[in-house]
């Protein structure tokens, strides 16, 4: 999935869309079992709305009234006027927090299923997610797109099983909040780290507690993706304790080159992995061949698709 595409499934459920357009027309599909779908709420053509955030609030209110919200387990928040600073009262986080009692079954939330034609990822204005997490403490899956303004609390997340944070520049504070938190049930962690020019100021050292794995005892998939420091991350992973527990390691979308692969090959065994995703890379053919020779006979599925050339410099797949 890239920022070119809306989610078609979320939390294991097909996505059904409820929308409001620039003229205030609300469309909520009927005949859909609320507990068998993930509901995407989205302002169509938000740039055509006088107040897109107010339009989103109107859609949210109608959704709560027309759908059996008490049975909804998964919500996908699409365009809400996300290129503007977050509204302190009518943005998605305040609404999800204020009306938590209407959504007692909610277990999965994606904030920011916004594609390129709606907004570049760098211009999505997020906010502090603490009110959402306080109001819905039993969340099992959380996905967020957009790093600008994003903040997460450092705490124990007793029920969270899947966490995806997508940005063209992940703030160091967010990376540190993940690294310093405790996730006893987390199986799947993806972070798009992005580039410094868009706020991605985290270092390899900031990832140390994630790579140690002590606070992530159940993790089986780790994605440290879309990074301009992928070679350094690979070198750290070569001796990281968490790697021995993983089924999947994903370093895709970044600037991985021969140096990173050489570090992985010289480090701990990777033959226990089921999948190693390295697509969008700057690895030479000879080094790629060595990696395949080392891991493919052990049954490791390696994705080295989308090779890039660095004659103009290395670049990540998603930044702005």
Coordinates of C-alpha atoms in Angstrom, one line a residue:
X1 CA 0.0 0.0 0.0
X2 CA 1.2 3.5 -0.8
X3 CA -0.2 7.0 -0.2
X4 CA -1.7 6.7 -3.7
X5 CA -4.3 4.3 -2.5
X6 CA -7.1 4.3 0.1
X7 CA -7.3 1.3 2.5
X8 CA -9.6 -1.3 1.1
X9 CA -9.4 -3.4 4.3
X10 CA -8.6 -2.5 7.9
X11 CA -8.5 -4.6 11.0
X12 CA -9.4 -7.6 8.9
X13 CA -12.6 -6.0 7.7
X14 CA -13.7 -4.5 4.3
X15 CA -13.9 -0.7 4.3
X16 CA -17.2 0.9 3.7
X17 CA -17.3 4.6 3.1
X18 CA -19.5 7.3 4.5
X19 CA -19.0 10.8 3.0
X20 CA -20.0 14.4 3.0
X21 CA -19.4 16.6 0.0
X22 CA -18.7 20.3 -0.4
X23 CA -22.4 21.0 -0.6
X24 CA -23.1 19.2 2.6
X25 CA -24.7 16.1 1.1
X26 CA -24.1 13.1 3.4
X27 CA -24.0 9.6 2.0
X28 CA -24.1 6.7 4.5
X29 CA -24.6 3.3 2.9
X30 CA -27.6 1.3 4.2
X31 CA -27.9 -2.4 4.7
X32 CA -24.4 -2.8 6.0
X33 CA -23.8 -4.8 9.2
X34 CA -22.0 -2.3 11.4
X35 CA -19.8 -5.0 13.0
X36 CA -18.7 -6.6 9.7
X37 CA -17.1 -3.5 8.2
X38 CA -14.5 -0.9 8.9
X39 CA -16.2 2.5 8.4
X40 CA -14.3 5.3 6.6
X41 CA -15.6 8.8 7.3
X42 CA -14.4 11.3 4.8
X43 CA -15.0 14.8 3.5
X44 CA -15.0 14.7 -0.3
X45 CA -13.2 17.6 -1.9
X46 CA -12.4 19.2 1.4
X47 CA -10.9 22.2 -0.4
X48 CA -14.4 23.1 -1.7
X49 CA -15.8 23.3 1.8
X50 CA -16.0 26.6 3.7
X51 CA -15.2 24.7 6.9
X52 CA -14.1 21.1 6.2
X53 CA -13.7 20.3 9.9
X54 CA -17.2 21.4 10.6
X55 CA -18.4 19.3 7.7
X56 CA -16.6 16.3 9.2
X57 CA -18.3 16.9 12.5
X58 CA -21.7 16.9 10.8
X59 CA -20.9 13.6 9.1
X60 CA -19.7 12.1 12.4
X61 CA -22.9 13.2 14.1
X62 CA -25.1 11.7 11.4
X63 CA -23.0 8.5 11.4
X64 CA -23.6 8.0 15.1
X65 CA -27.3 8.6 14.6
X66 CA -27.9 6.4 11.5
X67 CA -25.5 3.5 12.2
X68 CA -25.7 1.2 15.2
X69 CA -22.5 2.8 16.5
X70 CA -22.4 0.5 19.6
X71 CA -21.5 -2.4 17.3
X72 CA -18.8 -0.6 15.3
X73 CA -15.4 -2.1 15.9
X74 CA -13.2 -0.3 13.3
X75 CA -13.1 3.3 12.1
X76 CA -11.0 4.8 9.3
X77 CA -10.8 8.6 9.4
X78 CA -10.2 10.0 6.0
X79 CA -9.9 13.6 4.8
X80 CA -11.3 16.0 7.5
X81 CA -9.6 19.2 6.4
X82 CA -6.3 17.7 7.6
X83 CA -4.0 20.3 5.9
X84 CA -5.3 22.9 8.4
X85 CA -4.3 23.1 12.0
X86 CA -6.3 20.6 14.1
X87 CA -9.6 21.9 15.4
X88 CA -9.6 21.8 19.2
X89 CA -13.3 20.8 19.3
X90 CA -14.5 19.3 16.0
X91 CA -11.5 17.4 14.7
X92 CA -11.5 13.6 14.6
X93 CA -9.5 13.2 17.9
X94 CA -11.8 15.4 20.0
X95 CA -14.9 13.8 18.5
X96 CA -13.7 10.2 19.0
X97 CA -12.8 11.1 22.5
X98 CA -16.0 13.0 23.4
X99 CA -18.3 10.4 22.1
X100 CA -16.4 7.3 23.3
X101 CA -19.5 6.1 25.1
X102 CA -21.3 5.8 21.8
X103 CA -18.5 3.5 20.5
X104 CA -18.0 0.9 23.2
X105 CA -16.9 -1.8 20.8
X106 CA -14.3 0.3 19.0
X107 CA -11.0 -1.7 18.9
X108 CA -9.3 -0.3 15.7
X109 CA -8.7 3.3 14.5
X110 CA -6.8 4.7 11.5
X111 CA -6.4 8.4 11.6
X112 CA -5.5 9.9 8.3
X113 CA -6.3 7.6 5.4
X114 CA -5.6 10.5 3.1
X115 CA -4.1 9.9 -0.4
X116 CA -1.9 12.1 -2.5
X117 CA -4.7 13.6 -4.6
X118 CA -6.2 14.9 -1.3
X119 CA -3.1 16.0 0.4
X120 CA 0.7 15.3 0.4
X121 CA 1.6 13.4 3.5
X122 CA 3.9 16.2 4.7
X123 CA 0.9 18.6 5.0
X124 CA -1.3 16.3 7.1
X125 CA -1.6 18.1 10.4
X126 CA -1.9 15.6 13.2
X127 CA -2.2 16.2 17.0
X128 CA -1.6 14.7 20.4
X129 CA -3.4 11.3 20.4
X130 CA -3.5 11.1 24.2
X131 CA -7.2 12.0 24.5
X132 CA -8.1 9.2 21.9
X133 CA -6.0 6.6 23.8
X134 CA -7.4 7.7 27.2
X135 CA -11.0 7.4 25.9
X136 CA -10.5 4.1 24.1
X137 CA -8.0 2.2 26.3
X138 CA -8.9 -1.2 24.8
X139 CA -7.7 -0.4 21.3
X140 CA -6.0 -3.3 19.6
X141 CA -5.0 -1.6 16.3
X142 CA -3.9 2.0 15.7
X143 CA -2.7 3.5 12.4
X144 CA -1.8 7.1 11.8
X145 CA -0.7 8.9 8.6
X146 CA 1.1 12.2 8.9
X147 CA 3.8 13.2 11.3
X148 CA 3.4 17.0 11.6
X149 CA 2.2 17.8 15.1
X150 CA 1.9 14.1 16.1
X151 CA 2.4 13.2 19.7
X152 CA 2.0 9.9 21.6
X153 CA 2.1 9.3 25.3
X154 CA 4.7 7.1 26.9
X155 CA 2.8 4.4 28.7
X156 CA 1.9 0.7 28.8
X157 CA -0.4 -0.3 26.0
X158 CA -1.9 -3.5 27.4
X159 CA -4.1 -4.5 24.5
X160 CA -2.5 -3.0 21.4
X161 CA -1.5 -5.7 18.9
X162 CA -0.8 -3.6 15.8
X163 CA 0.7 -0.1 15.4
X164 CA 1.4 1.6 12.1
X165 CA 2.8 5.2 12.0
X166 CA 3.3 6.6 8.5
X167 CA 4.9 9.9 7.7
X168 CA 7.4 11.6 5.4
X169 CA 9.2 12.7 8.6
X170 CA 8.6 11.0 11.9
X171 CA 9.4 13.4 14.8
X172 CA 12.0 12.1 17.3
X173 CA 9.5 12.6 20.1
X174 CA 7.1 10.1 18.6
X175 CA 9.9 7.5 18.0
X176 CA 11.1 8.0 21.6
X177 CA 7.5 7.6 22.9
X178 CA 7.2 4.2 21.1
X179 CA 10.7 3.1 22.3
X180 CA 10.0 4.1 25.9
X181 CA 6.5 2.5 26.1
X182 CA 5.6 -1.1 27.0
X183 CA 3.6 -3.2 24.5
X184 CA 3.0 -6.6 26.0
X185 CA 0.7 -7.8 23.2
X186 CA 2.1 -5.9 20.2
X187 CA 2.8 -8.2 17.2
X188 CA 3.2 -5.7 14.4
X189 CA 5.1 -2.4 14.5
X190 CA 5.6 -0.3 11.4
X191 CA 7.1 3.2 11.4
X192 CA 7.8 5.3 8.3
X193 CA 10.7 7.4 9.5
X194 CA 11.0 9.7 6.6
X195 CA 13.6 12.5 6.1
X196 CA 15.0 15.3 8.2
X197 CA 13.8 18.0 5.9
X198 CA 10.2 17.0 6.7
X199 CA 10.8 16.6 10.5
X200 CA 12.2 13.1 10.6
X201 CA 14.9 13.8 13.1
X202 CA 15.1 10.4 14.9
X203 CA 18.5 8.7 15.0
X204 CA 19.6 5.1 15.1
X205 CA 20.3 5.7 18.8
X206 CA 16.6 6.7 19.4
X207 CA 15.6 3.2 18.1
X208 CA 17.8 1.4 20.6
X209 CA 15.1 0.4 23.0
X210 CA 12.9 -0.9 20.2
X211 CA 15.9 -3.0 18.9
X212 CA 16.5 -4.3 22.3
X213 CA 13.0 -5.7 22.4
X214 CA 12.5 -5.9 26.2
X215 CA 9.3 -3.8 26.0
X216 CA 8.0 -5.7 22.9
X217 CA 8.0 -9.3 24.1
X218 CA 5.3 -10.5 21.5
X219 CA 6.6 -8.7 18.4
X220 CA 6.9 -10.8 15.3
X221 CA 7.0 -8.1 12.6
X222 CA 9.1 -5.0 12.7
X223 CA 9.1 -2.3 9.9
X224 CA 11.6 0.6 10.1
X225 CA 10.7 1.9 6.7
X226 CA 11.0 4.9 4.4
X227 CA 14.2 6.1 6.1
X228 CA 17.2 8.0 4.9
X229 CA 19.4 6.2 7.5
X230 CA 18.5 2.7 6.5
X231 CA 22.2 1.5 6.3
X232 CA 22.7 2.6 9.9
X233 CA 19.5 0.9 11.0
X234 CA 20.6 -2.3 9.2
X235 CA 24.0 -2.2 11.0
X236 CA 22.2 -1.8 14.4
X237 CA 19.8 -4.7 13.5
X238 CA 22.8 -7.0 12.8
X239 CA 23.2 -7.4 16.5
X240 CA 19.8 -6.4 17.9
X241 CA 18.2 -8.9 20.3
X242 CA 14.7 -8.3 18.9
X243 CA 15.7 -9.8 15.5
X244 CA 15.8 -13.4 16.8
X245 CA 12.1 -13.2 17.6
X246 CA 10.9 -11.8 14.3
X247 CA 9.1 -13.5 11.5
X248 CA 9.2 -10.4 9.3
X249 CA 11.7 -7.6 9.0
X250 CA 10.8 -4.7 6.7
X251 CA 13.4 -2.1 5.7
X252 CA 11.6 -1.1 2.5
X253 CA 11.0 2.3 0.9
X254 CA 14.3 3.8 2.2
X255 CA 17.9 4.3 1.2
X256 CA 19.3 0.8 1.8
X257 CA 22.6 0.1 0.0
X258 CA 25.4 -2.4 -0.2
X259 CA 26.8 -1.2 3.2
X260 CA 23.5 -2.1 5.0
X261 CA 23.3 -5.5 3.3
X262 CA 27.0 -6.3 4.2
X263 CA 26.2 -5.4 7.8
X264 CA 23.3 -7.7 7.9
X265 CA 25.3 -10.6 6.3
X266 CA 28.1 -10.1 8.8
X267 CA 25.7 -10.1 11.8
X268 CA 23.4 -12.6 13.4
X269 CA 21.7 -15.3 11.4
X270 CA 18.5 -14.2 9.6
X271 CA 17.6 -17.7 8.3
X272 CA 14.7 -17.9 10.8
X273 CA 12.9 -15.1 9.0
X274 CA 9.9 -15.8 6.9
X275 CA 10.1 -12.6 5.0
X276 CA 12.7 -9.8 4.5
X277 CA 11.2 -6.8 2.6
X278 CA 13.8 -4.5 1.1
X279 CA 11.9 -3.1 -1.9
X280 CA 12.9 0.4 -3.1
X281 CA 16.7 0.0 -2.5
X282 CA 20.1 1.0 -3.8
X283 CA 21.7 -2.4 -3.5
X284 CA 24.1 -3.6 -6.3
X285 CA 23.4 -6.8 -8.2
X286 CA 26.4 -8.6 -6.7
X287 CA 25.5 -7.8 -3.1
X288 CA 21.8 -8.7 -3.8
X289 CA 23.0 -12.1 -5.2
X290 CA 25.0 -12.7 -2.0
X291 CA 22.0 -12.0 0.1
X292 CA 19.8 -14.4 -1.9
X293 CA 22.5 -17.1 -1.7
X294 CA 22.7 -16.7 2.1
X295 CA 18.9 -16.7 2.8
X296 CA 16.8 -18.1 0.0
X297 CA 17.9 -21.8 0.6
X298 CA 16.6 -21.4 4.2
X299 CA 13.2 -20.5 2.9
X300 CA 13.4 -16.7 3.5
X301 CA 11.2 -14.8 1.1
X302 CA 13.3 -11.7 0.0
X303 CA 11.7 -8.7 -1.8
X304 CA 14.4 -6.7 -3.6
X305 CA 12.0 -5.2 -6.1
X306 CA 12.1 -1.6 -7.2
X307 CA 15.9 -1.2 -7.4
X308 CA 17.0 2.5 -7.7
X309 CA 20.1 4.2 -8.9
X310 CA 21.8 6.9 -6.8
X311 CA 23.4 9.0 -9.5
X312 CA 21.4 12.0 -8.2
X313 CA 21.6 10.8 -4.6
X314 CA 19.6 8.4 -2.6
X315 CA 16.0 9.1 -1.8
X316 CA 13.1 7.6 0.2
X317 CA 9.9 6.5 -1.5
X318 CA 7.6 8.8 0.5
X319 CA 8.6 12.2 1.9
X320 CA 6.2 15.0 0.9

